[in-house]
């Protein structure tokens, strides 16, 4: 007992000074002439605690990973402070004794790696730990829900006697009491009884809960925005707070009320606190001090992207629409500036988009969204959007919506997992590559294709479940995110008869931070069905098909080019075989462009490690990644035509005010897949889409039209996937370079 008490006393003193010592010694780690670098730091004999936990408890620090493993001379370099090395041994002893190991011993070994670098090794003998033989909690007799207050505490009989964990148990009890109507709850912990000979400890937590307390009135004090009168009434503020008189005091309720006021963005400062603090009071009066914000805000932004070319965004927001703290957002976006008509005067600055047939028109969006604030007690938050837009997907389709609307409802029954139900209806048309209609849906004639691309009514009912516990919205370093979505369109949702589908998509990502670096993984999967969930075929609107490839999915492929492909020929030859005529392309000749086929099934997996750059570590970030996946068109067999492609790569990111900007270099060892080859004839040539795949046996016949002119028609059968671009053998040809804003996931 005496030995342990003295040890704990020494530990307390040493612990109190170690923080100061660490702060002061941080400068000593800088390398001066004749100092030796700490190239390695290791621990032997530790089983209760990881190397990382022990490393965080001492001052001695090894040089950065980039210097230790990559030998980069500009990376972080730390040297040995011989004055602090003995103190580090004491720090480890204090750390272990505080965590329940009274007999711990620590030895220090310094091994020279070369003339200017050393390895520091701590050899630890943990010894036998002290066990909790008894844990008493007194003072909860007057608390009605005592079992809930003491349930699943981090310490229990039989555990190691860890003072850090005991303190965590005290904090847990205090927090639970303050959320159960006891705002003045306090805990005392008399000195524990320790039998050093038997390695046993008995501890008692003495609780002083104070009186059961309920809320009284809430006094609201509002400071208007400068040179303005007050905008939001007390009635609306009370609805937002939801702190009705007579309900039990709960600390979390105050925090949630404060959060709701901030979320309206109508207040620049919110303080909510109890005015009365007497230990004998059973009613507490709250005071809310609020400083209003400007009720209107305007934002304007501009940018450049390899696929969007130049773009401009403007937004006007009102945070107190109709005097009820509703939010009205008016948004306008224009992209493809420089390449899209009528603002197409800078095509050479957008080389990637220049080859996209659907980037020759400006993309735009104009919409208005009205959002209800999150009033206390609300389980569903409605929003309504009305919009018009034109949006294109690279080399895949162009969607023009004359007018559309979205009604959504966010259910927050579980705060960490909101569920969003939405109903979207629009009148629009989708222009897609003629070859896609022909190859996927067997719609090859011009008249039928144009009928599919007429303005139609699309109505989609969807549900989305999202769980996000990451620590950063833009660039997470820890936590995880999971998302699942179901979409359905049919005449039952008032969609046109030809626009019916079922779609499911899911995504999960996880992030682990270590030493300023991040390891991240993600899995995405999706499937689109026809008229029913059991149907694998049928017409699916091009904008609802699944695509992958590009800087946010599988980075070794160009945008949307993962999976099967269709090719458009520059020209073809008319071949006569006996009395038959055929249109055939040449496998050795270049083709005009690739048409991303997309698919009705998708599976993508990503893994990456993000490293702080040795140069400008607060701005630059290197990433090593490996992506894998496929997009395929299944038939009756779920994995028909499925083949995983794996593409590793490297990227350099820079943190900017608009988010991380990334230069991505992916390695793609795969040849372009074989696919059908078509020739797109213009209207003067008849507007046809003949199959010109090498070796095809689709006979061409001469017919006469109504004007007596001779027209060549081709047999209507599937165009064979017999064209495969010539493989390029150079290493450079296997690299895919792209530019993107935001993290890949």
Coordinates of N, CA, C and O in Angstrom, one line a residue, residues 431-568:
X431 N -31.1 13.0 -75.1 CA -30.4 12.6 -76.3 C -29.2 11.7 -76.0 O -28.4 12.1 -75.2
X432 N -29.2 10.6 -76.6 CA -28.1 9.7 -76.4 C -27.5 9.2 -77.7 O -28.0 9.5 -78.8
X433 N -26.3 8.6 -77.6 CA -25.6 8.2 -78.8 C -26.5 7.2 -79.6 O -27.0 6.2 -79.0
X434 N -26.7 7.4 -80.9 CA -27.5 6.4 -81.6 C -27.0 5.0 -81.5 O -27.8 4.1 -81.4
X435 N -25.7 4.8 -81.4 CA -25.1 3.5 -81.3 C -25.6 2.8 -80.0 O -25.7 1.6 -79.9
X436 N -25.8 3.6 -78.9 CA -26.2 3.0 -77.7 C -27.6 2.4 -77.8 O -27.9 1.3 -77.4
X437 N -28.5 3.2 -78.4 CA -29.9 2.7 -78.6 C -29.8 1.4 -79.5 O -30.6 0.5 -79.2
X438 N -29.0 1.4 -80.5 CA -28.9 0.3 -81.4 C -28.3 -0.9 -80.7 O -28.9 -2.0 -80.8
X439 N -27.2 -0.8 -80.0 CA -26.5 -1.9 -79.5 C -27.2 -2.5 -78.2 O -27.2 -3.7 -78.0
X440 N -27.7 -1.6 -77.4 CA -28.3 -2.0 -76.1 C -29.8 -2.3 -76.2 O -30.2 -3.3 -75.7
X441 N -30.5 -1.5 -76.9 CA -32.0 -1.7 -76.9 C -32.5 -2.1 -78.3 O -33.7 -2.2 -78.5
X442 N -31.6 -2.4 -79.2 CA -32.0 -2.9 -80.6 C -32.9 -1.9 -81.3 O -33.9 -2.3 -82.0
X443 N -32.7 -0.6 -81.0 CA -33.5 0.5 -81.7 C -32.5 1.2 -82.6 O -31.7 2.0 -82.2
X444 N -32.5 0.7 -83.9 CA -31.5 1.2 -84.8 C -32.0 2.2 -85.8 O -31.2 3.0 -86.4
X445 N -33.3 2.2 -86.1 CA -33.8 3.1 -87.2 C -34.0 4.5 -86.6 O -34.3 4.7 -85.4
X446 N -33.8 5.5 -87.4 CA -33.9 6.9 -87.0 C -35.2 7.3 -86.4 O -35.3 7.9 -85.4
X447 N -36.3 6.8 -87.0 CA -37.6 7.2 -86.6 C -37.9 6.7 -85.2 O -38.4 7.5 -84.3
X448 N -37.6 5.5 -84.9 CA -37.8 4.9 -83.6 C -36.9 5.6 -82.5 O -37.3 5.9 -81.4
X449 N -35.6 5.8 -82.9 CA -34.7 6.5 -82.0 C -35.3 7.9 -81.6 O -35.3 8.3 -80.4
X450 N -35.8 8.6 -82.6 CA -36.3 10.0 -82.3 C -37.5 9.9 -81.4 O -37.7 10.8 -80.6
X451 N -38.3 8.8 -81.5 CA -39.5 8.7 -80.7 C -39.1 8.5 -79.2 O -39.7 9.0 -78.3
X452 N -38.0 7.7 -79.0 CA -37.5 7.5 -77.6 C -37.0 8.8 -77.1 O -36.9 8.9 -75.8
X453 N -36.5 9.7 -77.9 CA -35.9 10.9 -77.4 C -36.8 12.1 -77.4 O -36.3 13.2 -77.3
X454 N -38.1 11.9 -77.6 CA -39.0 13.0 -77.5 C -39.2 13.4 -76.0 O -38.8 12.7 -75.1
X455 N -39.8 14.6 -75.9 CA -40.1 15.1 -74.5 C -41.1 14.2 -73.9 O -42.2 14.0 -74.4
X456 N -40.8 13.7 -72.7 CA -41.6 12.7 -72.0 C -41.7 13.1 -70.5 O -40.8 13.9 -70.0
X457 N -42.6 12.5 -69.8 CA -42.8 12.8 -68.4 C -42.1 11.6 -67.6 O -42.5 10.5 -67.8
X458 N -41.1 12.0 -66.8 CA -40.4 11.0 -66.0 C -40.7 11.3 -64.5 O -40.5 12.4 -64.1
X459 N -41.3 10.4 -63.8 CA -41.6 10.5 -62.4 C -41.0 9.4 -61.6 O -41.2 8.3 -61.9
X460 N -40.1 9.8 -60.6 CA -39.3 8.9 -59.9 C -39.6 9.0 -58.4 O -39.6 10.1 -57.9
X461 N -39.9 7.9 -57.8 CA -40.1 7.8 -56.3 C -38.8 7.2 -55.8 O -38.4 6.1 -56.2
X462 N -38.2 7.8 -54.8 CA -36.9 7.3 -54.3 C -36.9 7.4 -52.7 O -37.6 8.2 -52.1
X463 N -36.0 6.6 -52.2 CA -35.7 6.6 -50.8 C -34.2 6.4 -50.6 O -33.6 5.6 -51.2
X464 N -33.6 7.2 -49.7 CA -32.2 7.2 -49.5 C -31.9 7.2 -48.0 O -32.5 8.0 -47.2
X465 N -31.0 6.2 -47.6 CA -30.6 6.1 -46.2 C -29.1 6.5 -46.1 O -28.3 6.0 -46.9
X466 N -28.8 7.4 -45.2 CA -27.4 7.9 -45.2 C -27.0 7.8 -43.7 O -27.7 8.3 -42.8
X467 N -25.8 7.3 -43.5 CA -25.2 7.3 -42.2 C -23.7 7.9 -42.3 O -22.9 7.2 -43.0
X468 N -23.5 9.0 -41.7 CA -22.2 9.7 -41.9 C -21.7 10.1 -40.5 O -22.2 10.9 -39.8
X469 N -20.6 9.4 -40.1 CA -19.9 9.8 -38.9 C -18.5 10.2 -39.1 O -17.6 10.0 -38.3
X470 N -18.2 10.7 -40.3 CA -16.9 11.2 -40.6 C -16.6 12.5 -39.9 O -17.6 13.2 -39.5
X471 N -15.4 12.9 -39.8 CA -15.0 14.1 -39.0 C -14.9 15.3 -39.9 O -14.7 16.4 -39.4
X472 N -15.0 15.2 -41.3 CA -14.9 16.3 -42.1 C -15.7 16.0 -43.4 O -15.6 15.0 -44.0
X473 N -16.5 17.0 -43.8 CA -17.3 16.9 -45.0 C -16.5 16.8 -46.3 O -16.9 16.1 -47.2
X474 N -15.4 17.6 -46.3 CA -14.7 17.8 -47.6 C -13.6 16.7 -47.7 O -13.5 16.1 -48.8
X475 N -12.8 16.5 -46.7 CA -11.7 15.6 -46.7 C -11.6 14.8 -45.4 O -10.8 15.2 -44.5
X476 N -12.4 13.7 -45.3 CA -12.4 13.0 -44.0 C -11.1 12.4 -43.7 O -10.3 11.9 -44.6
X477 N -10.7 12.3 -42.4 CA -9.5 11.6 -41.9 C -9.9 10.4 -41.0 O -9.0 9.6 -40.7
X478 N -11.1 10.3 -40.5 CA -11.5 9.2 -39.7 C -13.0 9.1 -39.8 O -13.7 10.0 -40.1
X479 N -13.5 7.9 -39.4 CA -14.9 7.7 -39.4 C -15.3 6.9 -40.6 O -14.5 6.3 -41.3
X480 N -16.6 6.9 -40.9 CA -17.2 6.2 -42.0 C -18.4 6.8 -42.6 O -19.1 7.6 -41.9
X481 N -18.8 6.3 -43.8 CA -20.0 6.8 -44.4 C -20.7 5.6 -45.1 O -20.0 4.8 -45.7
X482 N -22.0 5.5 -45.0 CA -22.7 4.5 -45.8 C -24.0 5.1 -46.4 O -24.6 5.9 -45.7
X483 N -24.3 4.7 -47.6 CA -25.4 5.3 -48.3 C -26.1 4.2 -49.1 O -25.4 3.4 -49.8
X484 N -27.4 4.2 -49.1 CA -28.2 3.2 -49.8 C -29.4 3.9 -50.4 O -30.1 4.7 -49.8
X485 N -29.6 3.7 -51.7 CA -30.7 4.4 -52.4 C -31.5 3.4 -53.3 O -31.0 2.5 -53.9
X486 N -32.8 3.6 -53.3 CA -33.7 2.8 -54.1 C -34.6 3.8 -55.0 O -35.1 4.8 -54.4
X487 N -34.7 3.6 -56.3 CA -35.4 4.5 -57.2 C -36.4 3.6 -58.0 O -36.1 2.5 -58.5
X488 N -37.6 4.2 -58.2 CA -38.6 3.5 -59.0 C -39.4 4.4 -59.8 O -39.8 5.5 -59.4
X489 N -39.6 4.0 -61.1 CA -40.4 4.8 -62.0 C -41.4 3.9 -62.8 O -40.9 2.8 -63.3
X490 N -42.6 4.2 -62.9 CA -43.6 3.4 -63.6 C -44.9 4.3 -63.8 O -45.0 5.4 -63.2
X491 N -45.8 3.8 -64.6 CA -47.1 4.5 -64.6 C -47.7 4.8 -63.3 O -48.5 5.7 -63.1
X492 N -47.4 3.9 -62.3 CA -48.0 4.1 -60.9 C -47.5 5.4 -60.3 O -48.1 6.0 -59.4
X493 N -46.3 5.9 -60.7 CA -45.7 7.1 -60.2 C -46.0 8.3 -61.2 O -45.5 9.3 -61.1
X494 N -46.9 8.0 -62.2 CA -47.3 8.9 -63.2 C -46.1 9.2 -64.2 O -46.1 10.3 -64.9
X495 N -45.3 8.2 -64.4 CA -44.2 8.3 -65.4 C -44.8 7.8 -66.7 O -45.7 6.9 -66.7
X496 N -44.3 8.2 -67.9 CA -44.7 7.7 -69.2 C -44.5 6.2 -69.3 O -43.6 5.7 -68.6
X497 N -45.3 5.5 -70.1 CA -45.2 4.1 -70.2 C -43.8 3.6 -70.5 O -43.4 2.5 -70.1
X498 N -43.1 4.3 -71.4 CA -41.8 3.8 -71.8 C -40.7 4.1 -70.8 O -39.6 3.6 -71.0
X499 N -41.0 5.0 -69.8 CA -39.9 5.3 -68.9 C -40.3 4.6 -67.5 O -40.9 5.2 -66.6
X500 N -39.8 3.4 -67.4 CA -40.1 2.6 -66.2 C -38.9 1.8 -65.9 O -38.3 1.1 -66.7
X501 N -38.5 1.8 -64.6 CA -37.3 1.1 -64.2 C -37.3 1.0 -62.7 O -38.1 1.7 -62.0
X502 N -36.4 0.1 -62.2 CA -36.1 0.0 -60.8 C -34.6 0.0 -60.6 O -33.9 -0.6 -61.4
X503 N -34.2 0.8 -59.6 CA -32.7 1.0 -59.5 C -32.3 0.9 -58.0 O -33.0 1.5 -57.1
X504 N -31.3 0.2 -57.7 CA -30.7 0.1 -56.3 C -29.2 0.4 -56.4 O -28.5 0.0 -57.3
X505 N -28.8 1.3 -55.4 CA -27.4 1.6 -55.3 C -26.9 1.6 -53.9 O -27.7 2.1 -53.0
X506 N -25.7 1.2 -53.6 CA -25.2 1.3 -52.3 C -23.7 1.7 -52.3 O -23.0 1.4 -53.2
X507 N -23.3 2.3 -51.2 CA -21.9 2.7 -51.1 C -21.5 2.8 -49.6 O -22.3 3.2 -48.8
X508 N -20.3 2.3 -49.3 CA -19.8 2.4 -48.0 C -18.3 2.8 -48.0 O -17.5 2.2 -48.9
X509 N -17.9 3.7 -47.2 CA -16.5 4.1 -47.1 C -16.0 4.2 -45.7 O -16.8 4.5 -44.8
X510 N -14.7 4.0 -45.5 CA -14.2 4.0 -44.1 C -12.8 4.7 -44.2 O -12.0 4.5 -45.1
X511 N -12.5 5.5 -43.1 CA -11.3 6.3 -43.1 C -10.6 6.1 -41.8 O -11.2 6.1 -40.7
X512 N -9.2 5.9 -41.8 CA -8.4 5.8 -40.6 C -7.2 6.8 -40.8 O -6.5 6.8 -41.8
X513 N -7.1 7.6 -39.8 CA -6.0 8.6 -39.7 C -4.8 8.0 -38.9 O -5.0 7.4 -37.9
X514 N -3.6 8.3 -39.4 CA -2.4 7.9 -38.6 C -1.3 8.8 -39.0 O -0.8 9.0 -40.1
X515 N -0.8 9.6 -37.9 CA 0.3 10.4 -38.1 C 0.2 11.5 -39.2 O 1.1 11.8 -39.8
X516 N -1.0 12.0 -39.3 CA -1.2 13.0 -40.4 C -1.5 12.5 -41.7 O -1.8 13.2 -42.7
X517 N -1.5 11.1 -41.8 CA -1.8 10.4 -43.1 C -3.2 9.8 -42.9 O -3.7 9.6 -41.8
X518 N -3.7 9.3 -44.1 CA -5.1 8.7 -44.0 C -5.1 7.5 -44.9 O -4.6 7.5 -46.1
X519 N -5.6 6.4 -44.4 CA -5.9 5.2 -45.2 C -7.4 5.1 -45.4 O -8.2 5.2 -44.4
X520 N -7.9 5.0 -46.6 CA -9.3 5.0 -46.9 C -9.7 3.9 -47.9 O -8.9 3.6 -48.8
X521 N -10.9 3.3 -47.7 CA -11.4 2.3 -48.5 C -12.9 2.6 -48.8 O -13.5 3.3 -48.0
X522 N -13.3 2.2 -50.0 CA -14.7 2.4 -50.4 C -15.2 1.2 -51.3 O -14.4 0.7 -52.1
X523 N -16.4 0.9 -51.1 CA -17.1 -0.1 -52.0 C -18.4 0.5 -52.5 O -19.2 1.0 -51.7
X524 N -18.6 0.4 -53.9 CA -19.9 0.8 -54.5 C -20.5 -0.3 -55.3 O -19.7 -1.0 -55.9
X525 N -21.8 -0.4 -55.2 CA -22.4 -1.4 -56.0 C -23.8 -0.9 -56.4 O -24.4 -0.1 -55.7
X526 N -24.3 -1.3 -57.6 CA -25.6 -0.8 -58.1 C -26.1 -1.8 -59.1 O -25.4 -2.5 -59.8
X527 N -27.4 -1.7 -59.3 CA -28.1 -2.5 -60.3 C -29.4 -1.8 -60.8 O -30.1 -1.2 -60.0
X528 N -29.6 -1.9 -62.1 CA -30.9 -1.3 -62.6 C -31.6 -2.5 -63.3 O -31.1 -3.3 -64.0
X529 N -32.9 -2.5 -63.0 CA -33.8 -3.5 -63.6 C -34.8 -2.9 -64.5 O -35.0 -1.7 -64.6
X530 N -35.5 -3.7 -65.3 CA -36.4 -3.3 -66.2 C -37.8 -3.0 -65.6 O -37.8 -2.3 -64.5
X531 N -38.8 -3.5 -66.1 CA -40.2 -3.2 -65.6 C -40.4 -3.7 -64.2 O -41.1 -3.1 -63.4
X532 N -39.7 -4.8 -63.9 CA -39.8 -5.4 -62.5 C -38.4 -5.7 -62.0 O -37.4 -5.7 -62.8
X533 N -38.3 -5.9 -60.7 CA -37.0 -6.2 -60.1 C -36.5 -7.6 -60.6 O -35.3 -7.9 -60.5
X534 N -37.3 -8.4 -61.2 CA -36.9 -9.7 -61.7 C -36.5 -9.6 -63.2 O -36.0 -10.6 -63.7
X535 N -36.6 -8.5 -63.8 CA -36.3 -8.3 -65.2 C -34.9 -7.7 -65.4 O -34.6 -6.7 -64.8
X536 N -34.1 -8.4 -66.2 CA -32.7 -8.0 -66.4 C -32.6 -7.2 -67.7 O -31.6 -6.5 -67.9
X537 N -33.7 -7.2 -68.5 CA -33.6 -6.5 -69.8 C -34.8 -5.5 -69.9 O -35.7 -5.5 -69.0
X538 N -34.8 -4.8 -70.9 CA -35.9 -3.8 -71.1 C -35.2 -2.4 -71.3 O -34.1 -2.2 -70.9
X539 N -36.0 -1.4 -71.8 CA -35.5 -0.1 -72.0 C -35.3 0.6 -70.6 O -36.2 0.7 -69.8
X540 N -34.1 1.1 -70.4 CA -33.8 1.9 -69.2 C -33.3 3.2 -69.7 O -32.4 3.3 -70.5
X541 N -33.9 4.3 -69.2 CA -33.5 5.7 -69.7 C -31.9 5.8 -69.6 O -31.4 5.4 -68.5
X542 N -31.3 6.4 -70.6 CA -29.8 6.5 -70.5 C -29.3 7.2 -69.3 O -28.2 6.8 -68.8
X543 N -30.0 8.2 -68.8 CA -29.5 8.9 -67.6 C -29.6 8.0 -66.3 O -29.1 8.4 -65.3
X544 N -30.3 6.9 -66.4 CA -30.4 6.0 -65.2 C -29.5 4.8 -65.3 O -29.5 4.0 -64.4
X545 N -28.8 4.7 -66.4 CA -27.9 3.6 -66.5 C -26.6 3.9 -65.6 O -26.4 5.0 -65.2
X546 N -25.9 2.9 -65.4 CA -24.7 3.0 -64.4 C -23.4 3.2 -65.2 O -23.2 2.4 -66.2
X547 N -22.6 4.1 -64.8 CA -21.3 4.4 -65.5 C -20.2 4.4 -64.4 O -20.4 4.8 -63.3
X548 N -19.0 4.1 -64.9 CA -17.8 4.2 -64.0 C -16.6 4.5 -64.8 O -16.6 4.3 -66.1
X549 N -15.6 4.9 -64.2 CA -14.3 5.3 -64.9 C -14.2 6.8 -64.7 O -15.2 7.6 -64.8
X550 N -13.0 7.3 -64.4 CA -12.8 8.7 -64.2 C -12.2 8.9 -62.8 O -12.0 8.0 -62.0
X551 N -11.9 10.2 -62.4 CA -11.2 10.5 -61.2 C -11.9 10.3 -59.9 O -11.3 10.4 -58.8
X552 N -13.2 9.9 -59.9 CA -13.9 9.6 -58.7 C -14.3 8.1 -58.6 O -15.0 7.8 -57.6
X553 N -14.0 7.3 -59.6 CA -14.4 5.9 -59.5 C -13.2 5.0 -59.7 O -12.4 4.7 -58.8
X554 N -13.0 4.5 -61.0 CA -11.8 3.7 -61.3 C -10.9 4.6 -62.1 O -11.1 4.9 -63.3
X555 N -9.8 5.1 -61.5 CA -9.0 6.2 -62.0 C -8.1 5.8 -63.1 O -7.5 6.7 -63.8
X556 N -8.0 4.5 -63.4 CA -7.1 4.1 -64.6 C -7.9 4.3 -65.9 O -7.3 4.1 -67.0
X557 N -9.2 4.5 -65.9 CA -10.0 4.6 -67.1 C -10.4 6.1 -67.2 O -10.6 6.8 -66.2
X558 N -10.7 6.5 -68.5 CA -11.2 7.8 -68.7 C -12.7 7.8 -68.3 O -13.3 6.8 -68.0
X559 N -13.2 9.0 -68.2 CA -14.6 9.2 -67.7 C -15.6 8.3 -68.4 O -15.7 8.3 -69.6
X560 N -16.3 7.5 -67.6 CA -17.4 6.6 -68.0 C -16.9 5.5 -69.0 O -17.8 4.8 -69.5
X561 N -15.6 5.2 -69.1 CA -15.2 4.3 -70.1 C -14.9 2.9 -69.6 O -14.3 2.1 -70.2
X562 N -15.3 2.6 -68.3 CA -15.1 1.3 -67.8 C -16.3 0.4 -68.3 O -17.4 0.8 -68.3
X563 N -15.9 -0.8 -68.7 CA -17.0 -1.7 -69.1 C -17.0 -1.8 -70.7 O -16.0 -1.5 -71.3
X564 N -18.1 -2.3 -71.2 CA -18.2 -2.5 -72.6 C -18.2 -1.2 -73.4 O -18.4 -0.1 -72.8
X565 N -17.9 -1.3 -74.7 CA -17.8 -0.1 -75.5 C -18.3 -0.3 -76.8 O -18.4 -1.4 -77.3
X566 N -18.8 0.8 -77.4 CA -19.2 0.8 -78.8 C -18.3 1.8 -79.6 O -17.8 2.8 -79.0
X567 N -18.0 1.6 -80.8 CA -17.1 2.4 -81.6 C -17.8 3.0 -82.8 O -18.6 2.3 -83.4
X568 N -17.4 4.2 -83.1 CA -17.9 4.9 -84.3 C -16.8 5.0 -85.3 O -15.7 5.6 -85.0

